[in-house]
Amino acid sequence: MKILSKRKLIKQAGFARRPLKGGKKRLTPLDRVYQEIALLKKLDHPNVVKLVEVLDDPAEDNLYMVFELLNNGEILEVPTTEPLDEETAKRRFQDVVLGLEYLHYQKIIHRDIKPSNLLLDDNNRVKIADFGVSQEFSGGDAEITNTVGTPAFMPPEAVSGSSDKFSGRPLDIWSLGVTLYCLLVGDTPFKSPHILELHEQICNEEVKFPPQCSLSAEVRMLIKKMLDKNPQTRITLAEIKRNNWVTSHGSVVLPSEQQHCHLVTITEEDVEKCVKTIPKLNTLILVKSMLKRHSFKNPLLASKSENT
């Protein structure tokens, strides 16, 4: 479950949305939030975590996003002294590439790709999670106008302050490159306890690999292409899918965009039903308590009778 602030979501929702199918456009900030939630709930891809339900307590500022349960946890805890071997990292990376391509096909920029947001299902397939800072775009340009995300995974164009807007797709590619580096090395390529120093490294320092790393030249080059300081020349998802390291020199062919992506459409009814209102947060707490005890007896009544 992820808890989000309605006030922050409304503030973030000041960008254009796709028109609703068979209905009029919703114009208020809260309606725009609901439209985005309706879209997230209809996402359906093997490499994207399913949003099951969104709960709203009208008396509180929070929205509660309930996602499918993935028991195997995140792909890798970083930092670690036990990174993945290249073959395992490659399989995990292929999954993330397909999930991210699906999101971009839906005109969604994730904005926070990192190991802790990549979860493993029971079959060790990777699913992209946590859409708390994702952003939908309209038209052909995926422009981002505000800076959010995890500092160590953010690209130079997002931290340099040289522009008030930048392209979203290359932003996700940079984060994907930092993530692949983490999987193979066990830590981020740029790190500092001081945020300004971290920004300086991201903007000006080239990516380096520890001397003890026995990584192939091909994966090193791929990471460098994803961590290209210039977003206009940074490698694209289509190019990544054809990369020799990713495809093992053509022995593995990833499905085409047409084969695994379908455009999600939302209706007025989808938006109206996308959030379930709960009268009191106590109801949610009660349900969680019952599930935790594996019992559907009212725990409040049980404790009351025990005390008499």
PDB file of C-alpha atoms in Angstrom:
ATOM      1  CA  MET A   1       0.000   0.000   0.000  1.00  0.00           C
ATOM      2  CA  LYS A   2       1.188   3.519  -0.800  1.00  0.00           C
ATOM      3  CA  ILE A   3      -0.170   6.637   0.911  1.00  0.00           C
ATOM      4  CA  LEU A   4      -0.279   9.873  -1.092  1.00  0.00           C
ATOM      5  CA  SER A   5      -1.268  13.415  -0.189  1.00  0.00           C
ATOM      6  CA  LYS A   6      -4.282  14.702  -2.108  1.00  0.00           C
ATOM      7  CA  ARG A   7      -2.985  18.265  -1.809  1.00  0.00           C
ATOM      8  CA  LYS A   8       0.321  17.315  -3.417  1.00  0.00           C
ATOM      9  CA  LEU A   9      -1.403  15.333  -6.143  1.00  0.00           C
ATOM     10  CA  ILE A  10      -3.664  18.246  -6.991  1.00  0.00           C
ATOM     11  CA  LYS A  11      -0.645  20.549  -7.173  1.00  0.00           C
ATOM     12  CA  GLN A  12       1.143  18.075  -9.443  1.00  0.00           C
ATOM     13  CA  ALA A  13      -1.899  17.669 -11.694  1.00  0.00           C
ATOM     14  CA  GLY A  14      -1.519  20.988 -13.476  1.00  0.00           C
ATOM     15  CA  PHE A  15      -0.732  19.442 -16.846  1.00  0.00           C
ATOM     16  CA  ALA A  16      -2.903  18.420 -19.779  1.00  0.00           C
ATOM     17  CA  ARG A  17      -4.559  14.982 -19.878  1.00  0.00           C
ATOM     18  CA  ARG A  18      -5.855  12.936 -22.778  1.00  0.00           C
ATOM     19  CA  PRO A  19      -9.584  13.484 -23.521  1.00  0.00           C
ATOM     20  CA  LEU A  20     -11.984  11.019 -21.939  1.00  0.00           C
ATOM     21  CA  LYS A  21     -13.481   8.477 -24.340  1.00  0.00           C
ATOM     22  CA  GLY A  22     -17.115   9.262 -24.995  1.00  0.00           C
ATOM     23  CA  GLY A  23     -17.232  12.136 -22.527  1.00  0.00           C
ATOM     24  CA  LYS A  24     -16.279  15.705 -21.835  1.00  0.00           C
ATOM     25  CA  LYS A  25     -12.947  16.863 -20.468  1.00  0.00           C
ATOM     26  CA  ARG A  26     -12.584  17.154 -16.705  1.00  0.00           C
ATOM     27  CA  LEU A  27     -11.026  20.449 -15.812  1.00  0.00           C
ATOM     28  CA  THR A  28     -10.741  20.707 -12.049  1.00  0.00           C
ATOM     29  CA  PRO A  29      -7.411  19.690 -10.433  1.00  0.00           C
ATOM     30  CA  LEU A  30      -9.035  16.920  -8.360  1.00  0.00           C
ATOM     31  CA  ASP A  31     -10.774  15.535 -11.454  1.00  0.00           C
ATOM     32  CA  ARG A  32      -7.402  15.449 -13.201  1.00  0.00           C
ATOM     33  CA  VAL A  33      -6.000  13.436 -10.302  1.00  0.00           C
ATOM     34  CA  TYR A  34      -8.900  11.001 -10.599  1.00  0.00           C
ATOM     35  CA  GLN A  35      -8.378  10.745 -14.357  1.00  0.00           C
ATOM     36  CA  GLU A  36      -4.754   9.757 -13.816  1.00  0.00           C
ATOM     37  CA  ILE A  37      -5.765   7.224 -11.152  1.00  0.00           C
ATOM     38  CA  ALA A  38      -8.330   5.731 -13.544  1.00  0.00           C
ATOM     39  CA  LEU A  39      -5.587   5.286 -16.127  1.00  0.00           C
ATOM     40  CA  LEU A  40      -3.204   3.671 -13.616  1.00  0.00           C
ATOM     41  CA  LYS A  41      -5.924   1.228 -12.526  1.00  0.00           C
ATOM     42  CA  LYS A  42      -6.419   0.072 -16.128  1.00  0.00           C
ATOM     43  CA  LEU A  43      -2.726  -0.581 -16.811  1.00  0.00           C
ATOM     44  CA  ASP A  44      -2.282  -4.265 -17.586  1.00  0.00           C
ATOM     45  CA  HIS A  45       1.200  -5.605 -18.336  1.00  0.00           C
ATOM     46  CA  PRO A  46       3.257  -8.500 -16.925  1.00  0.00           C
ATOM     47  CA  ASN A  47       6.083  -6.094 -16.016  1.00  0.00           C
ATOM     48  CA  VAL A  48       3.974  -3.408 -14.312  1.00  0.00           C
ATOM     49  CA  VAL A  49       2.527  -3.786 -10.802  1.00  0.00           C
ATOM     50  CA  LYS A  50      -1.262  -3.830 -10.826  1.00  0.00           C
ATOM     51  CA  LEU A  51      -3.072  -1.076  -8.931  1.00  0.00           C
ATOM     52  CA  VAL A  52      -5.941  -2.952  -7.268  1.00  0.00           C
ATOM     53  CA  GLU A  53      -7.829  -0.203  -5.463  1.00  0.00           C
ATOM     54  CA  VAL A  54      -7.609   3.419  -4.328  1.00  0.00           C
ATOM     55  CA  LEU A  55      -9.258   4.371  -1.027  1.00  0.00           C
ATOM     56  CA  ASP A  56     -10.172   7.882   0.064  1.00  0.00           C
ATOM     57  CA  ASP A  57     -11.087   9.031   3.547  1.00  0.00           C
ATOM     58  CA  PRO A  58     -12.864  12.382   2.936  1.00  0.00           C
ATOM     59  CA  ALA A  59     -11.927  13.573   6.421  1.00  0.00           C
ATOM     60  CA  GLU A  60      -8.187  13.120   5.737  1.00  0.00           C
ATOM     61  CA  ASP A  61      -5.685  14.435   3.181  1.00  0.00           C
ATOM     62  CA  ASN A  62      -4.482  10.951   2.215  1.00  0.00           C
ATOM     63  CA  LEU A  63      -5.290   8.615  -0.644  1.00  0.00           C
ATOM     64  CA  TYR A  64      -4.444   4.941  -0.063  1.00  0.00           C
ATOM     65  CA  MET A  65      -3.230   3.107  -3.180  1.00  0.00           C
ATOM     66  CA  VAL A  66      -3.496  -0.674  -2.823  1.00  0.00           C
ATOM     67  CA  PHE A  67      -1.231  -2.645  -5.192  1.00  0.00           C
ATOM     68  CA  GLU A  68      -1.015  -6.356  -5.904  1.00  0.00           C
ATOM     69  CA  LEU A  69       1.075  -8.222  -3.342  1.00  0.00           C
ATOM     70  CA  LEU A  70       4.527  -9.361  -4.496  1.00  0.00           C
ATOM     71  CA  ASN A  71       6.128 -11.513  -1.831  1.00  0.00           C
ATOM     72  CA  ASN A  72       9.651 -11.699  -3.273  1.00  0.00           C
ATOM     73  CA  GLY A  73      10.354  -8.025  -2.609  1.00  0.00           C
ATOM     74  CA  GLU A  74      12.605  -5.635  -4.458  1.00  0.00           C
ATOM     75  CA  ILE A  75      15.063  -6.688  -7.118  1.00  0.00           C
ATOM     76  CA  LEU A  76      18.140  -5.728  -5.053  1.00  0.00           C
ATOM     77  CA  GLU A  77      18.827  -3.749  -1.894  1.00  0.00           C
ATOM     78  CA  VAL A  78      21.375  -1.013  -2.596  1.00  0.00           C
ATOM     79  CA  PRO A  79      24.084  -0.562  -1.484  1.00  0.00           C
ATOM     80  CA  THR A  80      25.212  -4.167  -1.363  1.00  0.00           C
ATOM     81  CA  THR A  81      28.449  -6.127  -1.527  1.00  0.00           C
ATOM     82  CA  GLU A  82      26.661  -8.875  -3.456  1.00  0.00           C
ATOM     83  CA  PRO A  83      25.480  -7.444  -6.789  1.00  0.00           C
ATOM     84  CA  LEU A  84      23.911  -9.611  -9.474  1.00  0.00           C
ATOM     85  CA  ASP A  85      25.919 -11.529 -12.046  1.00  0.00           C
ATOM     86  CA  GLU A  86      25.619 -10.297 -15.627  1.00  0.00           C
ATOM     87  CA  GLU A  87      23.206 -12.991 -16.839  1.00  0.00           C
ATOM     88  CA  THR A  88      20.789 -12.496 -13.939  1.00  0.00           C
ATOM     89  CA  ALA A  89      21.028  -8.713 -14.285  1.00  0.00           C
ATOM     90  CA  LYS A  90      20.322  -9.034 -18.009  1.00  0.00           C
ATOM     91  CA  ARG A  91      17.104 -11.004 -17.432  1.00  0.00           C
ATOM     92  CA  ARG A  92      15.939  -8.501 -14.823  1.00  0.00           C
ATOM     93  CA  PHE A  93      16.881  -5.599 -17.099  1.00  0.00           C
ATOM     94  CA  GLN A  94      14.946  -7.046 -20.055  1.00  0.00           C
ATOM     95  CA  ASP A  95      11.808  -7.145 -17.907  1.00  0.00           C
ATOM     96  CA  VAL A  96      12.238  -3.513 -16.837  1.00  0.00           C
ATOM     97  CA  VAL A  97      12.804  -2.376 -20.433  1.00  0.00           C
ATOM     98  CA  LEU A  98       9.518  -3.955 -21.535  1.00  0.00           C
ATOM     99  CA  GLY A  99       7.610  -2.526 -18.580  1.00  0.00           C
ATOM    100  CA  LEU A 100       9.018   0.933 -19.194  1.00  0.00           C
ATOM    101  CA  GLU A 101       8.236   0.743 -22.916  1.00  0.00           C
ATOM    102  CA  TYR A 102       4.634  -0.085 -22.009  1.00  0.00           C
ATOM    103  CA  LEU A 103       4.411   2.930 -19.680  1.00  0.00           C
ATOM    104  CA  HIS A 104       5.876   5.253 -22.311  1.00  0.00           C
ATOM    105  CA  TYR A 105       3.396   3.835 -24.842  1.00  0.00           C
ATOM    106  CA  GLN A 106       0.637   4.963 -22.452  1.00  0.00           C
ATOM    107  CA  LYS A 107       2.314   8.410 -22.340  1.00  0.00           C
ATOM    108  CA  ILE A 108       3.382   7.880 -18.726  1.00  0.00           C
ATOM    109  CA  ILE A 109       6.815   8.941 -17.474  1.00  0.00           C
ATOM    110  CA  HIS A 110       7.688   6.995 -14.325  1.00  0.00           C
ATOM    111  CA  ARG A 111      10.313   9.499 -13.040  1.00  0.00           C
ATOM    112  CA  ASP A 112      11.642   7.255 -10.261  1.00  0.00           C
ATOM    113  CA  ILE A 113      13.066   4.066 -11.771  1.00  0.00           C
ATOM    114  CA  LYS A 114      15.410   2.501  -9.195  1.00  0.00           C
ATOM    115  CA  PRO A 115      15.996  -0.968  -7.688  1.00  0.00           C
ATOM    116  CA  SER A 116      13.645  -0.434  -4.741  1.00  0.00           C
ATOM    117  CA  ASN A 117      10.791   0.302  -7.185  1.00  0.00           C
ATOM    118  CA  LEU A 118      11.378  -2.926  -9.110  1.00  0.00           C
ATOM    119  CA  LEU A 119       9.661  -5.890  -7.460  1.00  0.00           C
ATOM    120  CA  LEU A 120       9.852  -9.636  -8.116  1.00  0.00           C
ATOM    121  CA  ASP A 121       6.770 -11.819  -8.463  1.00  0.00           C
ATOM    122  CA  ASP A 122       6.564 -15.530  -7.600  1.00  0.00           C
ATOM    123  CA  ASN A 123       8.193 -16.398 -10.936  1.00  0.00           C
ATOM    124  CA  ASN A 124      11.052 -13.906 -10.366  1.00  0.00           C
ATOM    125  CA  ARG A 125       9.666 -11.674 -13.076  1.00  0.00           C
ATOM    126  CA  VAL A 126      10.302  -7.971 -12.502  1.00  0.00           C
ATOM    127  CA  LYS A 127       7.394  -5.555 -12.165  1.00  0.00           C
ATOM    128  CA  ILE A 128       7.739  -1.771 -12.080  1.00  0.00           C
ATOM    129  CA  ALA A 129       6.096  -0.298  -8.988  1.00  0.00           C
ATOM    130  CA  ASP A 130       5.483   3.027  -7.225  1.00  0.00           C
ATOM    131  CA  PHE A 131       3.740   5.565  -9.456  1.00  0.00           C
ATOM    132  CA  GLY A 132       3.680   8.227  -6.759  1.00  0.00           C
ATOM    133  CA  VAL A 133       5.645  10.738  -8.837  1.00  0.00           C
ATOM    134  CA  SER A 134       4.767   9.493 -12.329  1.00  0.00           C
ATOM    135  CA  GLN A 135       3.406  11.969 -14.868  1.00  0.00           C
ATOM    136  CA  GLU A 136       1.190  11.600 -17.890  1.00  0.00           C
ATOM    137  CA  PHE A 137       1.908  13.711 -20.967  1.00  0.00           C
ATOM    138  CA  SER A 138      -0.133  14.601 -24.034  1.00  0.00           C
ATOM    139  CA  GLY A 139       0.849  14.942 -27.666  1.00  0.00           C
ATOM    140  CA  GLY A 140       4.219  13.815 -28.984  1.00  0.00           C
ATOM    141  CA  ASP A 141       6.493  15.594 -26.517  1.00  0.00           C
ATOM    142  CA  ALA A 142       7.034  14.155 -23.053  1.00  0.00           C
ATOM    143  CA  GLU A 143       7.998  17.414 -21.377  1.00  0.00           C
ATOM    144  CA  ILE A 144       8.561  17.557 -17.613  1.00  0.00           C
ATOM    145  CA  THR A 145       8.255  20.913 -15.868  1.00  0.00           C
ATOM    146  CA  ASN A 146       9.108  20.080 -12.258  1.00  0.00           C
ATOM    147  CA  THR A 147      11.827  18.090 -10.521  1.00  0.00           C
ATOM    148  CA  VAL A 148      10.897  15.070  -8.429  1.00  0.00           C
ATOM    149  CA  GLY A 149      12.420  11.661  -7.900  1.00  0.00           C
ATOM    150  CA  THR A 150      15.431  10.208  -6.085  1.00  0.00           C
ATOM    151  CA  PRO A 151      18.491  12.524  -6.335  1.00  0.00           C
ATOM    152  CA  ALA A 152      21.097   9.801  -7.063  1.00  0.00           C
ATOM    153  CA  PHE A 153      18.976   8.565  -9.996  1.00  0.00           C
ATOM    154  CA  MET A 154      18.189  11.945 -11.557  1.00  0.00           C
ATOM    155  CA  PRO A 155      19.825  13.089 -14.846  1.00  0.00           C
ATOM    156  CA  PRO A 156      21.932  16.219 -15.411  1.00  0.00           C
ATOM    157  CA  GLU A 157      19.111  18.107 -17.143  1.00  0.00           C
ATOM    158  CA  ALA A 158      16.918  17.680 -14.044  1.00  0.00           C
ATOM    159  CA  VAL A 159      19.496  18.859 -11.485  1.00  0.00           C
ATOM    160  CA  SER A 160      21.504  21.494 -13.370  1.00  0.00           C
ATOM    161  CA  GLY A 161      18.855  24.220 -13.149  1.00  0.00           C
ATOM    162  CA  SER A 162      19.672  25.317 -16.706  1.00  0.00           C
ATOM    163  CA  SER A 163      16.105  24.786 -17.959  1.00  0.00           C
ATOM    164  CA  ASP A 164      12.627  24.858 -16.446  1.00  0.00           C
ATOM    165  CA  LYS A 165      11.461  21.929 -18.585  1.00  0.00           C
ATOM    166  CA  PHE A 166      13.030  18.848 -20.135  1.00  0.00           C
ATOM    167  CA  SER A 167      12.070  15.658 -21.921  1.00  0.00           C
ATOM    168  CA  GLY A 168      10.708  12.824 -19.784  1.00  0.00           C
ATOM    169  CA  ARG A 169      11.665   9.745 -21.820  1.00  0.00           C
ATOM    170  CA  PRO A 170      15.429  10.390 -21.607  1.00  0.00           C
ATOM    171  CA  LEU A 171      14.960  11.033 -17.869  1.00  0.00           C
ATOM    172  CA  ASP A 172      13.632   7.494 -17.420  1.00  0.00           C
ATOM    173  CA  ILE A 173      16.493   6.130 -19.571  1.00  0.00           C
ATOM    174  CA  TRP A 174      19.069   7.796 -17.304  1.00  0.00           C
ATOM    175  CA  SER A 175      17.429   6.321 -14.199  1.00  0.00           C
ATOM    176  CA  LEU A 176      17.365   2.950 -15.948  1.00  0.00           C
ATOM    177  CA  GLY A 177      21.118   3.272 -16.595  1.00  0.00           C
ATOM    178  CA  VAL A 178      21.833   4.088 -12.942  1.00  0.00           C
ATOM    179  CA  THR A 179      19.679   1.096 -11.988  1.00  0.00           C
ATOM    180  CA  LEU A 180      21.598  -1.292 -14.255  1.00  0.00           C
ATOM    181  CA  TYR A 181      24.858   0.027 -12.774  1.00  0.00           C
ATOM    182  CA  CYS A 182      23.466  -0.686  -9.281  1.00  0.00           C
ATOM    183  CA  LEU A 183      22.492  -4.240 -10.210  1.00  0.00           C
ATOM    184  CA  LEU A 184      25.999  -5.009 -11.473  1.00  0.00           C
ATOM    185  CA  VAL A 185      28.157  -2.949  -9.090  1.00  0.00           C
ATOM    186  CA  GLY A 186      26.012  -2.791  -5.952  1.00  0.00           C
ATOM    187  CA  ASP A 187      25.910   0.992  -5.594  1.00  0.00           C
ATOM    188  CA  THR A 188      25.095   4.148  -7.536  1.00  0.00           C
ATOM    189  CA  PRO A 189      27.711   5.628  -9.903  1.00  0.00           C
ATOM    190  CA  PHE A 190      27.449   9.074  -8.299  1.00  0.00           C
ATOM    191  CA  LYS A 191      27.102   9.499  -4.548  1.00  0.00           C
ATOM    192  CA  SER A 192      27.680  12.141  -1.920  1.00  0.00           C
ATOM    193  CA  PRO A 193      26.034  13.049   1.408  1.00  0.00           C
ATOM    194  CA  HIS A 194      25.867  16.646   0.126  1.00  0.00           C
ATOM    195  CA  ILE A 195      23.170  17.258  -2.462  1.00  0.00           C
ATOM    196  CA  LEU A 196      25.037  20.042  -4.303  1.00  0.00           C
ATOM    197  CA  GLU A 197      28.149  17.878  -4.583  1.00  0.00           C
ATOM    198  CA  LEU A 198      26.009  15.015  -5.881  1.00  0.00           C
ATOM    199  CA  HIS A 199      24.506  17.321  -8.515  1.00  0.00           C
ATOM    200  CA  GLU A 200      28.002  18.442  -9.495  1.00  0.00           C
ATOM    201  CA  GLN A 201      29.095  14.823 -10.007  1.00  0.00           C
ATOM    202  CA  ILE A 202      26.003  13.964 -12.049  1.00  0.00           C
ATOM    203  CA  CYS A 203      26.483  16.970 -14.317  1.00  0.00           C
ATOM    204  CA  ASN A 204      30.261  16.834 -14.805  1.00  0.00           C
ATOM    205  CA  GLU A 205      31.826  13.490 -13.892  1.00  0.00           C
ATOM    206  CA  GLU A 206      31.988  10.506 -16.221  1.00  0.00           C
ATOM    207  CA  VAL A 207      30.747   7.156 -14.971  1.00  0.00           C
ATOM    208  CA  LYS A 208      33.531   4.977 -13.557  1.00  0.00           C
ATOM    209  CA  PHE A 209      33.589   1.282 -12.687  1.00  0.00           C
ATOM    210  CA  PRO A 210      35.406  -0.104  -9.629  1.00  0.00           C
ATOM    211  CA  PRO A 211      38.707  -1.812 -10.509  1.00  0.00           C
ATOM    212  CA  GLN A 212      37.520  -5.126  -9.087  1.00  0.00           C
ATOM    213  CA  CYS A 213      34.496  -5.218 -11.441  1.00  0.00           C
ATOM    214  CA  SER A 214      34.832  -7.918 -14.080  1.00  0.00           C
ATOM    215  CA  LEU A 215      32.067  -6.587 -16.303  1.00  0.00           C
ATOM    216  CA  SER A 216      32.038  -7.125 -20.049  1.00  0.00           C
ATOM    217  CA  ALA A 217      32.966  -4.246 -22.329  1.00  0.00           C
ATOM    218  CA  GLU A 218      29.499  -4.454 -23.909  1.00  0.00           C
ATOM    219  CA  VAL A 219      27.542  -3.783 -20.718  1.00  0.00           C
ATOM    220  CA  ARG A 220      29.946  -1.019 -19.716  1.00  0.00           C
ATOM    221  CA  MET A 221      29.326   0.689 -23.060  1.00  0.00           C
ATOM    222  CA  LEU A 222      25.556   0.277 -22.723  1.00  0.00           C
ATOM    223  CA  ILE A 223      25.594   1.914 -19.289  1.00  0.00           C
ATOM    224  CA  LYS A 224      27.682   4.795 -20.636  1.00  0.00           C
ATOM    225  CA  LYS A 225      25.171   5.317 -23.465  1.00  0.00           C
ATOM    226  CA  MET A 226      22.302   5.437 -20.987  1.00  0.00           C
ATOM    227  CA  LEU A 227      24.280   7.864 -18.812  1.00  0.00           C
ATOM    228  CA  ASP A 228      25.029  10.214 -21.680  1.00  0.00           C
ATOM    229  CA  LYS A 229      24.963  13.743 -20.226  1.00  0.00           C
ATOM    230  CA  ASN A 230      23.120  15.008 -23.315  1.00  0.00           C
ATOM    231  CA  PRO A 231      19.471  13.861 -23.318  1.00  0.00           C
ATOM    232  CA  GLN A 232      19.225  14.429 -27.083  1.00  0.00           C
ATOM    233  CA  THR A 233      21.968  11.878 -27.847  1.00  0.00           C
ATOM    234  CA  ARG A 234      21.142   9.484 -24.986  1.00  0.00           C
ATOM    235  CA  ILE A 235      20.261   5.992 -26.159  1.00  0.00           C
ATOM    236  CA  THR A 236      16.539   5.286 -26.649  1.00  0.00           C
ATOM    237  CA  LEU A 237      14.454   2.304 -25.526  1.00  0.00           C
ATOM    238  CA  ALA A 238      14.172   1.090 -29.124  1.00  0.00           C
ATOM    239  CA  GLU A 239      17.968   1.129 -29.425  1.00  0.00           C
ATOM    240  CA  ILE A 240      18.379  -0.592 -26.047  1.00  0.00           C
ATOM    241  CA  LYS A 241      16.107  -3.433 -27.217  1.00  0.00           C
ATOM    242  CA  ARG A 242      18.452  -4.014 -30.186  1.00  0.00           C
ATOM    243  CA  ASN A 243      21.656  -3.726 -28.141  1.00  0.00           C
ATOM    244  CA  ASN A 244      24.050  -6.685 -28.450  1.00  0.00           C
ATOM    245  CA  TRP A 245      24.384  -7.123 -24.681  1.00  0.00           C
ATOM    246  CA  VAL A 246      20.613  -7.034 -24.125  1.00  0.00           C
ATOM    247  CA  THR A 247      19.888  -9.503 -26.960  1.00  0.00           C
ATOM    248  CA  SER A 248      22.994 -11.684 -26.396  1.00  0.00           C
ATOM    249  CA  HIS A 249      24.028 -10.867 -29.967  1.00  0.00           C
ATOM    250  CA  GLY A 250      20.591 -11.619 -31.381  1.00  0.00           C
ATOM    251  CA  SER A 251      19.922 -14.902 -29.606  1.00  0.00           C
ATOM    252  CA  VAL A 252      17.200 -13.235 -27.505  1.00  0.00           C
ATOM    253  CA  VAL A 253      14.591 -11.173 -29.346  1.00  0.00           C
ATOM    254  CA  LEU A 254      12.446  -8.928 -27.170  1.00  0.00           C
ATOM    255  CA  PRO A 255       8.812  -8.488 -28.291  1.00  0.00           C
ATOM    256  CA  SER A 256       8.108  -5.457 -30.417  1.00  0.00           C
ATOM    257  CA  GLU A 257       6.098  -2.528 -29.110  1.00  0.00           C
ATOM    258  CA  GLN A 258       3.129  -3.678 -31.210  1.00  0.00           C
ATOM    259  CA  GLN A 259       3.320  -7.184 -29.729  1.00  0.00           C
ATOM    260  CA  HIS A 260       3.201  -6.285 -26.035  1.00  0.00           C
ATOM    261  CA  CYS A 261       1.663  -2.792 -25.852  1.00  0.00           C
ATOM    262  CA  HIS A 262      -1.967  -1.792 -26.240  1.00  0.00           C
ATOM    263  CA  LEU A 263      -3.267   1.724 -25.646  1.00  0.00           C
ATOM    264  CA  VAL A 264      -5.434   2.080 -22.556  1.00  0.00           C
ATOM    265  CA  THR A 265      -8.516   4.266 -22.875  1.00  0.00           C
ATOM    266  CA  ILE A 266     -10.599   5.579 -19.996  1.00  0.00           C
ATOM    267  CA  THR A 267     -14.216   6.651 -19.875  1.00  0.00           C
ATOM    268  CA  GLU A 268     -16.191   9.029 -17.702  1.00  0.00           C
ATOM    269  CA  GLU A 269     -17.464   6.000 -15.801  1.00  0.00           C
ATOM    270  CA  ASP A 270     -13.894   4.759 -15.186  1.00  0.00           C
ATOM    271  CA  VAL A 271     -13.029   8.098 -13.601  1.00  0.00           C
ATOM    272  CA  GLU A 272     -16.169   8.193 -11.472  1.00  0.00           C
ATOM    273  CA  LYS A 273     -15.478   4.693 -10.102  1.00  0.00           C
ATOM    274  CA  CYS A 274     -11.695   4.893  -9.768  1.00  0.00           C
ATOM    275  CA  VAL A 275     -11.634   5.850  -6.068  1.00  0.00           C
ATOM    276  CA  LYS A 276     -13.568   4.111  -3.316  1.00  0.00           C
ATOM    277  CA  THR A 277     -14.656   6.363  -0.460  1.00  0.00           C
ATOM    278  CA  ILE A 278     -14.358   4.927   3.029  1.00  0.00           C
ATOM    279  CA  PRO A 279     -16.324   6.648   5.800  1.00  0.00           C
ATOM    280  CA  LYS A 280     -13.624   6.355   8.433  1.00  0.00           C
ATOM    281  CA  LEU A 281      -9.975   5.352   8.484  1.00  0.00           C
ATOM    282  CA  ASN A 282     -10.841   3.114  11.450  1.00  0.00           C
ATOM    283  CA  THR A 283     -12.618   0.805   9.000  1.00  0.00           C
ATOM    284  CA  LEU A 284      -9.398   0.292   7.068  1.00  0.00           C
ATOM    285  CA  ILE A 285      -7.399  -0.267  10.263  1.00  0.00           C
ATOM    286  CA  LEU A 286      -9.986  -2.821  11.403  1.00  0.00           C
ATOM    287  CA  VAL A 287      -9.782  -4.761   8.134  1.00  0.00           C
ATOM    288  CA  LYS A 288      -5.976  -4.798   8.249  1.00  0.00           C
ATOM    289  CA  SER A 289      -6.076  -6.052  11.825  1.00  0.00           C
ATOM    290  CA  MET A 290      -8.473  -8.847  10.890  1.00  0.00           C
ATOM    291  CA  LEU A 291      -6.297  -9.939   7.979  1.00  0.00           C
ATOM    292  CA  LYS A 292      -3.191  -9.883  10.135  1.00  0.00           C
ATOM    293  CA  ARG A 293      -4.864 -12.170  12.695  1.00  0.00           C
ATOM    294  CA  HIS A 294      -6.209 -14.416   9.885  1.00  0.00           C
ATOM    295  CA  SER A 295      -9.585 -14.051  11.569  1.00  0.00           C
ATOM    296  CA  PHE A 296     -12.789 -12.304  10.564  1.00  0.00           C
ATOM    297  CA  LYS A 297     -13.990 -11.862  14.117  1.00  0.00           C
ATOM    298  CA  ASN A 298     -14.133  -8.275  15.260  1.00  0.00           C
ATOM    299  CA  PRO A 299     -10.903  -7.823  17.277  1.00  0.00           C
ATOM    300  CA  LEU A 300     -12.372  -4.864  19.135  1.00  0.00           C
ATOM    301  CA  LEU A 301     -15.268  -6.932  20.442  1.00  0.00           C
ATOM    302  CA  ALA A 302     -12.926  -9.782  21.351  1.00  0.00           C
ATOM    303  CA  SER A 303     -10.689  -7.562  23.456  1.00  0.00           C
ATOM    304  CA  LYS A 304     -13.738  -6.058  25.122  1.00  0.00           C
ATOM    305  CA  SER A 305     -15.073  -9.459  26.193  1.00  0.00           C
ATOM    306  CA  GLU A 306     -11.650 -10.549  27.432  1.00  0.00           C
ATOM    307  CA  ASN A 307     -11.539  -7.606  29.814  1.00  0.00           C
ATOM    308  CA  THR A 308     -14.943  -8.366  31.395  1.00  0.00           C
TER     309      THR A 308
END
